[in-house]
Amino acid sequence: MISKAPRLPARLWQCRARGALLAMCLWLAGGVPAVAKTITSARFTEPTTRYAHGVLGDNVEYGALELTVQGGTLTIRLPSDRVFEDLAPRLADMDLDGKPEVIVVESHNRTGAQLAIYDSGGRKIAATPHIGTRFRWLAPIGAADLDSDGFVEIAYVDRPHLAKTLRIWRFKDGDLAEIATLPGLTNHKIGDDFITGGIRDCGTGPEMIVVSADWQQIVSIRHEKGWGTRTLSPFSRKAMKQVLTCTH
């Protein structure tokens, strides 16, 4: 079985999904040491059906990650017990040095998904713990300095079909530390070939945009003396597009 739409190379300021435009992700965040080459794009390669979860609408995932860097390409090939269970790699400046790393969802055949960060040399420099069970997934929201502390945070929804818990991790001193969890939120339905929502900035700082657990309301999460949620409007695809483009 082949994927319904090819997954595209990651580029700064862009997050494309499997054949859908609803997922609008703003990756504002990462770098590599000054002596390292700069990543200009990334893509998944070596499609495989060895991890037949099908959460993104088909049974095809990817066994390798190809980085385009100055002067050539680099391939990161996973062992047979892992896959990239994701839409597309994301470029994000995680340490704010002006050069991007790559953020991906990586899944293990016994312990499920984790969010991982790779540098321009192909090293996995940081990762969240695996969820703990096979066929359990997480859906990224985005990366930015979400609380104005001078460090980049990464946000995702842990098990968007089951736990429906938003988790926020701070990248600091080359490592990830979880700093907040918010229950009752989601950004993906089983079988969708896109992730709903993302991060927007309408002039007052970054906001995470997701959906209530029952898919009835569009919800904003931002940091103002703590993490707070705000209902923006009833959920629809049209309303979500307007919210993400700051026209609602």
PDB file of C-alpha atoms in Angstrom:
ATOM      1  CA  MET A   1       0.000   0.000   0.000  1.00  0.00           C
ATOM      2  CA  ILE A   2       1.304   3.466  -0.814  1.00  0.00           C
ATOM      3  CA  SER A   3       0.627   6.700   0.989  1.00  0.00           C
ATOM      4  CA  LYS A   4      -2.268   8.804  -0.272  1.00  0.00           C
ATOM      5  CA  ALA A   5      -0.047  11.823  -0.762  1.00  0.00           C
ATOM      6  CA  PRO A   6       3.741  12.162  -0.658  1.00  0.00           C
ATOM      7  CA  ARG A   7       5.069  13.807   2.443  1.00  0.00           C
ATOM      8  CA  LEU A   8       7.009  16.920   1.584  1.00  0.00           C
ATOM      9  CA  PRO A   9      10.415  18.263   2.627  1.00  0.00           C
ATOM     10  CA  ALA A  10      10.376  20.430   5.719  1.00  0.00           C
ATOM     11  CA  ARG A  11      11.217  24.078   5.309  1.00  0.00           C
ATOM     12  CA  LEU A  12      11.298  26.986   7.724  1.00  0.00           C
ATOM     13  CA  TRP A  13       7.928  28.656   8.456  1.00  0.00           C
ATOM     14  CA  GLN A  14       5.984  25.819   6.851  1.00  0.00           C
ATOM     15  CA  CYS A  15       4.242  22.663   7.983  1.00  0.00           C
ATOM     16  CA  ARG A  16       2.509  20.643   5.277  1.00  0.00           C
ATOM     17  CA  ALA A  17       0.339  17.622   5.925  1.00  0.00           C
ATOM     18  CA  ARG A  18      -0.549  14.537   3.903  1.00  0.00           C
ATOM     19  CA  GLY A  19      -2.625  16.215   1.221  1.00  0.00           C
ATOM     20  CA  ALA A  20      -4.310  18.767   3.484  1.00  0.00           C
ATOM     21  CA  LEU A  21      -3.858  22.432   4.312  1.00  0.00           C
ATOM     22  CA  LEU A  22      -5.763  22.668   7.576  1.00  0.00           C
ATOM     23  CA  ALA A  23      -2.672  21.997   9.668  1.00  0.00           C
ATOM     24  CA  MET A  24      -0.926  25.358   9.801  1.00  0.00           C
ATOM     25  CA  CYS A  25       2.141  25.101  12.010  1.00  0.00           C
ATOM     26  CA  LEU A  26       4.422  27.973  12.910  1.00  0.00           C
ATOM     27  CA  TRP A  27       7.812  26.591  13.857  1.00  0.00           C
ATOM     28  CA  LEU A  28       9.597  29.601  15.299  1.00  0.00           C
ATOM     29  CA  ALA A  29      12.274  28.007  17.026  1.00  0.00           C
ATOM     30  CA  GLY A  30      17.307  25.902  16.843  1.00  0.00           C
ATOM     31  CA  GLY A  31      20.512  25.535  15.807  1.00  0.00           C
ATOM     32  CA  VAL A  32      23.688  23.651  15.403  1.00  0.00           C
ATOM     33  CA  PRO A  33      27.197  24.684  16.429  1.00  0.00           C
ATOM     34  CA  ALA A  34      28.774  27.421  14.345  1.00  0.00           C
ATOM     35  CA  VAL A  35      31.224  24.941  12.820  1.00  0.00           C
ATOM     36  CA  ALA A  36      28.412  22.680  11.636  1.00  0.00           C
ATOM     37  CA  LYS A  37      26.718  22.908   8.281  1.00  0.00           C
ATOM     38  CA  THR A  38      23.245  24.401   8.032  1.00  0.00           C
ATOM     39  CA  ILE A  39      20.212  22.256   7.274  1.00  0.00           C
ATOM     40  CA  THR A  40      18.267  23.727   4.359  1.00  0.00           C
ATOM     41  CA  SER A  41      15.544  21.068   4.050  1.00  0.00           C
ATOM     42  CA  ALA A  42      14.563  17.617   5.256  1.00  0.00           C
ATOM     43  CA  ARG A  43      12.324  14.806   4.109  1.00  0.00           C
ATOM     44  CA  PHE A  44      11.344  11.281   5.076  1.00  0.00           C
ATOM     45  CA  THR A  45      12.473   8.453   2.805  1.00  0.00           C
ATOM     46  CA  GLU A  46      12.382   4.634   2.645  1.00  0.00           C
ATOM     47  CA  PRO A  47       8.637   4.063   3.124  1.00  0.00           C
ATOM     48  CA  THR A  48       7.796   0.960   5.133  1.00  0.00           C
ATOM     49  CA  THR A  49       4.770  -0.926   6.443  1.00  0.00           C
ATOM     50  CA  ARG A  50       6.645  -2.540   9.348  1.00  0.00           C
ATOM     51  CA  TYR A  51       4.681  -0.460  11.909  1.00  0.00           C
ATOM     52  CA  ALA A  52       1.076  -0.828  10.789  1.00  0.00           C
ATOM     53  CA  HIS A  53      -0.586   1.645  13.124  1.00  0.00           C
ATOM     54  CA  GLY A  54      -2.463   3.569  10.443  1.00  0.00           C
ATOM     55  CA  VAL A  55      -3.227   6.555  12.661  1.00  0.00           C
ATOM     56  CA  LEU A  56      -2.516   8.980   9.791  1.00  0.00           C
ATOM     57  CA  GLY A  57      -4.816   7.281   7.309  1.00  0.00           C
ATOM     58  CA  ASP A  58      -2.584   4.535   5.877  1.00  0.00           C
ATOM     59  CA  ASN A  59      -0.090   1.912   7.012  1.00  0.00           C
ATOM     60  CA  VAL A  60       2.955   3.550   5.435  1.00  0.00           C
ATOM     61  CA  GLU A  61       5.556   5.161   7.664  1.00  0.00           C
ATOM     62  CA  TYR A  62       9.233   5.915   6.988  1.00  0.00           C
ATOM     63  CA  GLY A  63      12.501   4.276   7.896  1.00  0.00           C
ATOM     64  CA  ALA A  64      14.855   7.132   7.113  1.00  0.00           C
ATOM     65  CA  LEU A  65      15.262  10.889   7.385  1.00  0.00           C
ATOM     66  CA  GLU A  66      17.215  12.725   4.686  1.00  0.00           C
ATOM     67  CA  LEU A  67      18.776  16.086   5.557  1.00  0.00           C
ATOM     68  CA  THR A  68      19.934  18.501   2.889  1.00  0.00           C
ATOM     69  CA  VAL A  69      22.869  20.488   4.226  1.00  0.00           C
ATOM     70  CA  GLN A  70      25.380  22.815   2.660  1.00  0.00           C
ATOM     71  CA  GLY A  71      27.363  20.705   0.258  1.00  0.00           C
ATOM     72  CA  GLY A  72      25.263  17.545   0.172  1.00  0.00           C
ATOM     73  CA  THR A  73      22.782  15.251   1.903  1.00  0.00           C
ATOM     74  CA  LEU A  74      22.824  13.087   5.013  1.00  0.00           C
ATOM     75  CA  THR A  75      20.577  10.079   5.670  1.00  0.00           C
ATOM     76  CA  ILE A  76      19.544   9.009   9.173  1.00  0.00           C
ATOM     77  CA  ARG A  77      18.341   5.409   8.976  1.00  0.00           C
ATOM     78  CA  LEU A  78      16.387   3.960  11.897  1.00  0.00           C
ATOM     79  CA  PRO A  79      16.786   0.391  13.157  1.00  0.00           C
ATOM     80  CA  SER A  80      14.070  -2.068  12.178  1.00  0.00           C
ATOM     81  CA  ASP A  81      12.166  -1.633  15.454  1.00  0.00           C
ATOM     82  CA  ARG A  82      11.505   2.087  14.807  1.00  0.00           C
ATOM     83  CA  VAL A  83       9.854   4.336  12.221  1.00  0.00           C
ATOM     84  CA  PHE A  84       9.207   8.007  11.634  1.00  0.00           C
ATOM     85  CA  GLU A  85       5.432   8.132  12.249  1.00  0.00           C
ATOM     86  CA  ASP A  86       4.874  11.654  11.068  1.00  0.00           C
ATOM     87  CA  LEU A  87       3.630  13.968   8.319  1.00  0.00           C
ATOM     88  CA  ALA A  88       6.885  15.759   7.514  1.00  0.00           C
ATOM     89  CA  PRO A  89      10.077  16.758   9.332  1.00  0.00           C
ATOM     90  CA  ARG A  90       9.985  20.238  10.850  1.00  0.00           C
ATOM     91  CA  LEU A  91      12.877  22.719  10.909  1.00  0.00           C
ATOM     92  CA  ALA A  92      13.097  24.764  14.110  1.00  0.00           C
ATOM     93  CA  ASP A  93      15.832  26.898  15.655  1.00  0.00           C
ATOM     94  CA  MET A  94      15.840  25.279  19.051  1.00  0.00           C
ATOM     95  CA  ASP A  95      18.770  27.123  20.662  1.00  0.00           C
ATOM     96  CA  LEU A  96      18.165  30.434  18.880  1.00  0.00           C
ATOM     97  CA  ASP A  97      21.541  30.572  17.129  1.00  0.00           C
ATOM     98  CA  GLY A  98      19.985  31.157  13.726  1.00  0.00           C
ATOM     99  CA  LYS A  99      20.434  27.617  12.412  1.00  0.00           C
ATOM    100  CA  PRO A 100      17.740  24.927  12.467  1.00  0.00           C
ATOM    101  CA  GLU A 101      17.500  21.453  13.862  1.00  0.00           C
ATOM    102  CA  VAL A 102      14.873  18.929  12.775  1.00  0.00           C
ATOM    103  CA  ILE A 103      11.899  17.863  14.909  1.00  0.00           C
ATOM    104  CA  VAL A 104      10.192  14.528  14.160  1.00  0.00           C
ATOM    105  CA  VAL A 105       7.818  11.987  15.671  1.00  0.00           C
ATOM    106  CA  GLU A 106       9.635   8.686  16.049  1.00  0.00           C
ATOM    107  CA  SER A 107       7.834   5.480  17.109  1.00  0.00           C
ATOM    108  CA  HIS A 108       9.159   2.239  18.594  1.00  0.00           C
ATOM    109  CA  ASN A 109       7.373  -1.060  17.964  1.00  0.00           C
ATOM    110  CA  ARG A 110       7.023  -1.759  21.704  1.00  0.00           C
ATOM    111  CA  THR A 111       7.028   1.644  23.416  1.00  0.00           C
ATOM    112  CA  GLY A 112       5.206   3.922  20.963  1.00  0.00           C
ATOM    113  CA  ALA A 113       5.914   7.505  19.957  1.00  0.00           C
ATOM    114  CA  GLN A 114       8.356  10.143  21.144  1.00  0.00           C
ATOM    115  CA  LEU A 115       9.264  13.615  19.901  1.00  0.00           C
ATOM    116  CA  ALA A 116      12.919  13.743  18.807  1.00  0.00           C
ATOM    117  CA  ILE A 117      15.332  16.495  17.755  1.00  0.00           C
ATOM    118  CA  TYR A 118      18.180  15.860  15.290  1.00  0.00           C
ATOM    119  CA  ASP A 119      21.060  18.180  14.462  1.00  0.00           C
ATOM    120  CA  SER A 120      22.794  18.829  11.140  1.00  0.00           C
ATOM    121  CA  GLY A 121      25.265  16.021  11.841  1.00  0.00           C
ATOM    122  CA  GLY A 122      22.469  13.460  12.115  1.00  0.00           C
ATOM    123  CA  ARG A 123      22.701  13.110  15.903  1.00  0.00           C
ATOM    124  CA  LYS A 124      19.603  12.786  18.062  1.00  0.00           C
ATOM    125  CA  ILE A 125      20.380  15.547  20.543  1.00  0.00           C
ATOM    126  CA  ALA A 126      17.207  15.390  22.656  1.00  0.00           C
ATOM    127  CA  ALA A 127      13.931  13.501  22.858  1.00  0.00           C
ATOM    128  CA  THR A 128      10.880  13.119  25.050  1.00  0.00           C
ATOM    129  CA  PRO A 129      10.274   9.693  26.623  1.00  0.00           C
ATOM    130  CA  HIS A 130       8.364   7.174  24.546  1.00  0.00           C
ATOM    131  CA  ILE A 131       4.683   7.080  25.510  1.00  0.00           C
ATOM    132  CA  GLY A 132       5.198   3.512  26.733  1.00  0.00           C
ATOM    133  CA  THR A 133       3.018   1.261  24.556  1.00  0.00           C
ATOM    134  CA  ARG A 134       3.040   0.416  20.846  1.00  0.00           C
ATOM    135  CA  PHE A 135       0.467   2.164  18.657  1.00  0.00           C
ATOM    136  CA  ARG A 136       0.289   5.182  20.928  1.00  0.00           C
ATOM    137  CA  TRP A 137       1.045   8.465  19.172  1.00  0.00           C
ATOM    138  CA  LEU A 138       1.518  12.184  19.755  1.00  0.00           C
ATOM    139  CA  ALA A 139       0.554  15.102  17.496  1.00  0.00           C
ATOM    140  CA  PRO A 140       2.917  18.114  17.412  1.00  0.00           C
ATOM    141  CA  ILE A 141       1.528  21.633  17.768  1.00  0.00           C
ATOM    142  CA  GLY A 142       4.652  23.714  17.232  1.00  0.00           C
ATOM    143  CA  ALA A 143       7.781  25.245  18.718  1.00  0.00           C
ATOM    144  CA  ALA A 144       8.424  28.795  19.910  1.00  0.00           C
ATOM    145  CA  ASP A 145       9.424  30.736  23.007  1.00  0.00           C
ATOM    146  CA  LEU A 146       5.938  30.313  24.398  1.00  0.00           C
ATOM    147  CA  ASP A 147       6.482  31.953  27.793  1.00  0.00           C
ATOM    148  CA  SER A 148       9.020  34.709  26.918  1.00  0.00           C
ATOM    149  CA  ASP A 149      11.770  33.183  29.049  1.00  0.00           C
ATOM    150  CA  GLY A 150      14.418  33.205  26.325  1.00  0.00           C
ATOM    151  CA  PHE A 151      14.182  29.461  25.658  1.00  0.00           C
ATOM    152  CA  VAL A 152      12.225  27.555  23.035  1.00  0.00           C
ATOM    153  CA  GLU A 153       9.344  25.303  24.022  1.00  0.00           C
ATOM    154  CA  ILE A 154       7.866  22.422  22.027  1.00  0.00           C
ATOM    155  CA  ALA A 155       4.189  21.531  22.426  1.00  0.00           C
ATOM    156  CA  TYR A 156       2.254  18.443  21.389  1.00  0.00           C
ATOM    157  CA  VAL A 157      -0.925  16.581  22.244  1.00  0.00           C
ATOM    158  CA  ASP A 158      -0.186  13.276  23.932  1.00  0.00           C
ATOM    159  CA  ARG A 159      -2.475  10.547  22.517  1.00  0.00           C
ATOM    160  CA  PRO A 160      -4.929  12.971  20.874  1.00  0.00           C
ATOM    161  CA  HIS A 161      -7.550  10.197  20.562  1.00  0.00           C
ATOM    162  CA  LEU A 162      -7.188   8.817  24.110  1.00  0.00           C
ATOM    163  CA  ALA A 163      -5.389  10.879  26.762  1.00  0.00           C
ATOM    164  CA  LYS A 164      -6.046  14.208  24.958  1.00  0.00           C
ATOM    165  CA  THR A 165      -3.404  15.960  27.038  1.00  0.00           C
ATOM    166  CA  LEU A 166      -1.362  18.931  25.840  1.00  0.00           C
ATOM    167  CA  ARG A 167       2.271  18.746  26.981  1.00  0.00           C
ATOM    168  CA  ILE A 168       4.841  21.541  26.847  1.00  0.00           C
ATOM    169  CA  TRP A 169       8.597  20.869  26.954  1.00  0.00           C
ATOM    170  CA  ARG A 170      11.397  23.443  27.281  1.00  0.00           C
ATOM    171  CA  PHE A 171      14.668  22.978  25.358  1.00  0.00           C
ATOM    172  CA  LYS A 172      17.485  24.226  27.601  1.00  0.00           C
ATOM    173  CA  ASP A 173      21.159  23.279  27.901  1.00  0.00           C
ATOM    174  CA  GLY A 174      20.739  20.700  25.150  1.00  0.00           C
ATOM    175  CA  ASP A 175      17.921  18.807  26.827  1.00  0.00           C
ATOM    176  CA  LEU A 176      14.137  18.754  27.042  1.00  0.00           C
ATOM    177  CA  ALA A 177      12.243  19.205  30.321  1.00  0.00           C
ATOM    178  CA  GLU A 178       8.469  19.016  30.663  1.00  0.00           C
ATOM    179  CA  ILE A 179       7.094  22.244  32.157  1.00  0.00           C
ATOM    180  CA  ALA A 180       3.303  22.000  31.799  1.00  0.00           C
ATOM    181  CA  THR A 181       0.381  19.698  31.029  1.00  0.00           C
ATOM    182  CA  LEU A 182      -3.191  20.702  30.167  1.00  0.00           C
ATOM    183  CA  PRO A 183      -5.945  18.053  29.893  1.00  0.00           C
ATOM    184  CA  GLY A 184      -9.040  17.970  27.713  1.00  0.00           C
ATOM    185  CA  LEU A 185      -7.492  19.105  24.418  1.00  0.00           C
ATOM    186  CA  THR A 186      -6.825  17.514  21.040  1.00  0.00           C
ATOM    187  CA  ASN A 187      -5.656  18.265  17.495  1.00  0.00           C
ATOM    188  CA  HIS A 188      -6.142  15.052  15.516  1.00  0.00           C
ATOM    189  CA  LYS A 189      -8.784  12.462  14.631  1.00  0.00           C
ATOM    190  CA  ILE A 190      -7.846   8.856  13.839  1.00  0.00           C
ATOM    191  CA  GLY A 191      -7.292   8.492  10.098  1.00  0.00           C
ATOM    192  CA  ASP A 192      -6.879  12.202   9.342  1.00  0.00           C
ATOM    193  CA  ASP A 193      -3.873  12.881   7.125  1.00  0.00           C
ATOM    194  CA  PHE A 194      -3.313  16.278   8.743  1.00  0.00           C
ATOM    195  CA  ILE A 195      -2.937  17.837  12.191  1.00  0.00           C
ATOM    196  CA  THR A 196      -5.448  20.504  13.167  1.00  0.00           C
ATOM    197  CA  GLY A 197      -4.243  23.800  14.627  1.00  0.00           C
ATOM    198  CA  GLY A 198      -0.745  25.062  15.355  1.00  0.00           C
ATOM    199  CA  ILE A 199       0.852  28.210  16.755  1.00  0.00           C
ATOM    200  CA  ARG A 200      -0.186  31.716  15.776  1.00  0.00           C
ATOM    201  CA  ASP A 201       1.010  35.204  16.717  1.00  0.00           C
ATOM    202  CA  CYS A 202      -1.516  37.953  16.078  1.00  0.00           C
ATOM    203  CA  GLY A 203       0.753  40.654  17.463  1.00  0.00           C
ATOM    204  CA  THR A 204       0.553  39.895  21.174  1.00  0.00           C
ATOM    205  CA  GLY A 205       2.822  36.865  21.372  1.00  0.00           C
ATOM    206  CA  PRO A 206       2.522  33.175  20.445  1.00  0.00           C
ATOM    207  CA  GLU A 207      -0.653  31.217  21.144  1.00  0.00           C
ATOM    208  CA  MET A 208      -1.177  27.487  20.764  1.00  0.00           C
ATOM    209  CA  ILE A 209      -4.376  26.724  18.851  1.00  0.00           C
ATOM    210  CA  VAL A 210      -6.055  23.352  19.394  1.00  0.00           C
ATOM    211  CA  VAL A 211      -9.561  21.915  19.835  1.00  0.00           C
ATOM    212  CA  SER A 212     -11.554  20.864  22.885  1.00  0.00           C
ATOM    213  CA  ALA A 213     -11.583  17.131  23.560  1.00  0.00           C
ATOM    214  CA  ASP A 214     -15.160  16.823  22.230  1.00  0.00           C
ATOM    215  CA  TRP A 215     -14.295  18.714  19.005  1.00  0.00           C
ATOM    216  CA  GLN A 216     -16.856  21.413  19.773  1.00  0.00           C
ATOM    217  CA  GLN A 217     -14.651  24.470  20.422  1.00  0.00           C
ATOM    218  CA  ILE A 218     -11.439  26.039  19.137  1.00  0.00           C
ATOM    219  CA  VAL A 219      -9.185  26.754  22.110  1.00  0.00           C
ATOM    220  CA  SER A 220      -6.223  29.109  22.556  1.00  0.00           C
ATOM    221  CA  ILE A 221      -3.492  28.437  25.136  1.00  0.00           C
ATOM    222  CA  ARG A 222      -0.978  31.130  26.054  1.00  0.00           C
ATOM    223  CA  HIS A 223       1.261  32.099  28.937  1.00  0.00           C
ATOM    224  CA  GLU A 224       0.267  35.142  31.009  1.00  0.00           C
ATOM    225  CA  LYS A 225       1.465  34.702  34.581  1.00  0.00           C
ATOM    226  CA  GLY A 226       0.803  31.016  34.026  1.00  0.00           C
ATOM    227  CA  TRP A 227      -0.711  28.858  31.303  1.00  0.00           C
ATOM    228  CA  GLY A 228      -4.312  29.733  30.511  1.00  0.00           C
ATOM    229  CA  THR A 229      -6.926  28.563  28.044  1.00  0.00           C
ATOM    230  CA  ARG A 230      -9.505  30.618  26.189  1.00  0.00           C
ATOM    231  CA  THR A 231     -12.365  29.448  23.965  1.00  0.00           C
ATOM    232  CA  LEU A 232     -12.300  31.304  20.647  1.00  0.00           C
ATOM    233  CA  SER A 233     -15.241  29.942  18.635  1.00  0.00           C
ATOM    234  CA  PRO A 234     -17.219  26.819  17.776  1.00  0.00           C
ATOM    235  CA  PHE A 235     -15.059  24.437  15.783  1.00  0.00           C
ATOM    236  CA  SER A 236     -15.235  24.183  12.001  1.00  0.00           C
ATOM    237  CA  ARG A 237     -12.530  23.980   9.353  1.00  0.00           C
ATOM    238  CA  LYS A 238     -13.422  27.440   8.140  1.00  0.00           C
ATOM    239  CA  ALA A 239     -13.260  28.879  11.648  1.00  0.00           C
ATOM    240  CA  MET A 240      -9.938  27.153  12.313  1.00  0.00           C
ATOM    241  CA  LYS A 241      -8.429  28.668   9.165  1.00  0.00           C
ATOM    242  CA  GLN A 242      -9.647  32.112  10.224  1.00  0.00           C
ATOM    243  CA  VAL A 243      -8.234  31.683  13.727  1.00  0.00           C
ATOM    244  CA  LEU A 244      -4.823  30.561  12.469  1.00  0.00           C
ATOM    245  CA  THR A 245      -4.617  33.497  10.073  1.00  0.00           C
ATOM    246  CA  CYS A 246      -5.711  35.993  12.762  1.00  0.00           C
ATOM    247  CA  THR A 247      -8.882  36.895  10.861  1.00  0.00           C
ATOM    248  CA  HIS A 248     -11.268  35.565  13.534  1.00  0.00           C
TER     249      HIS A 248
END
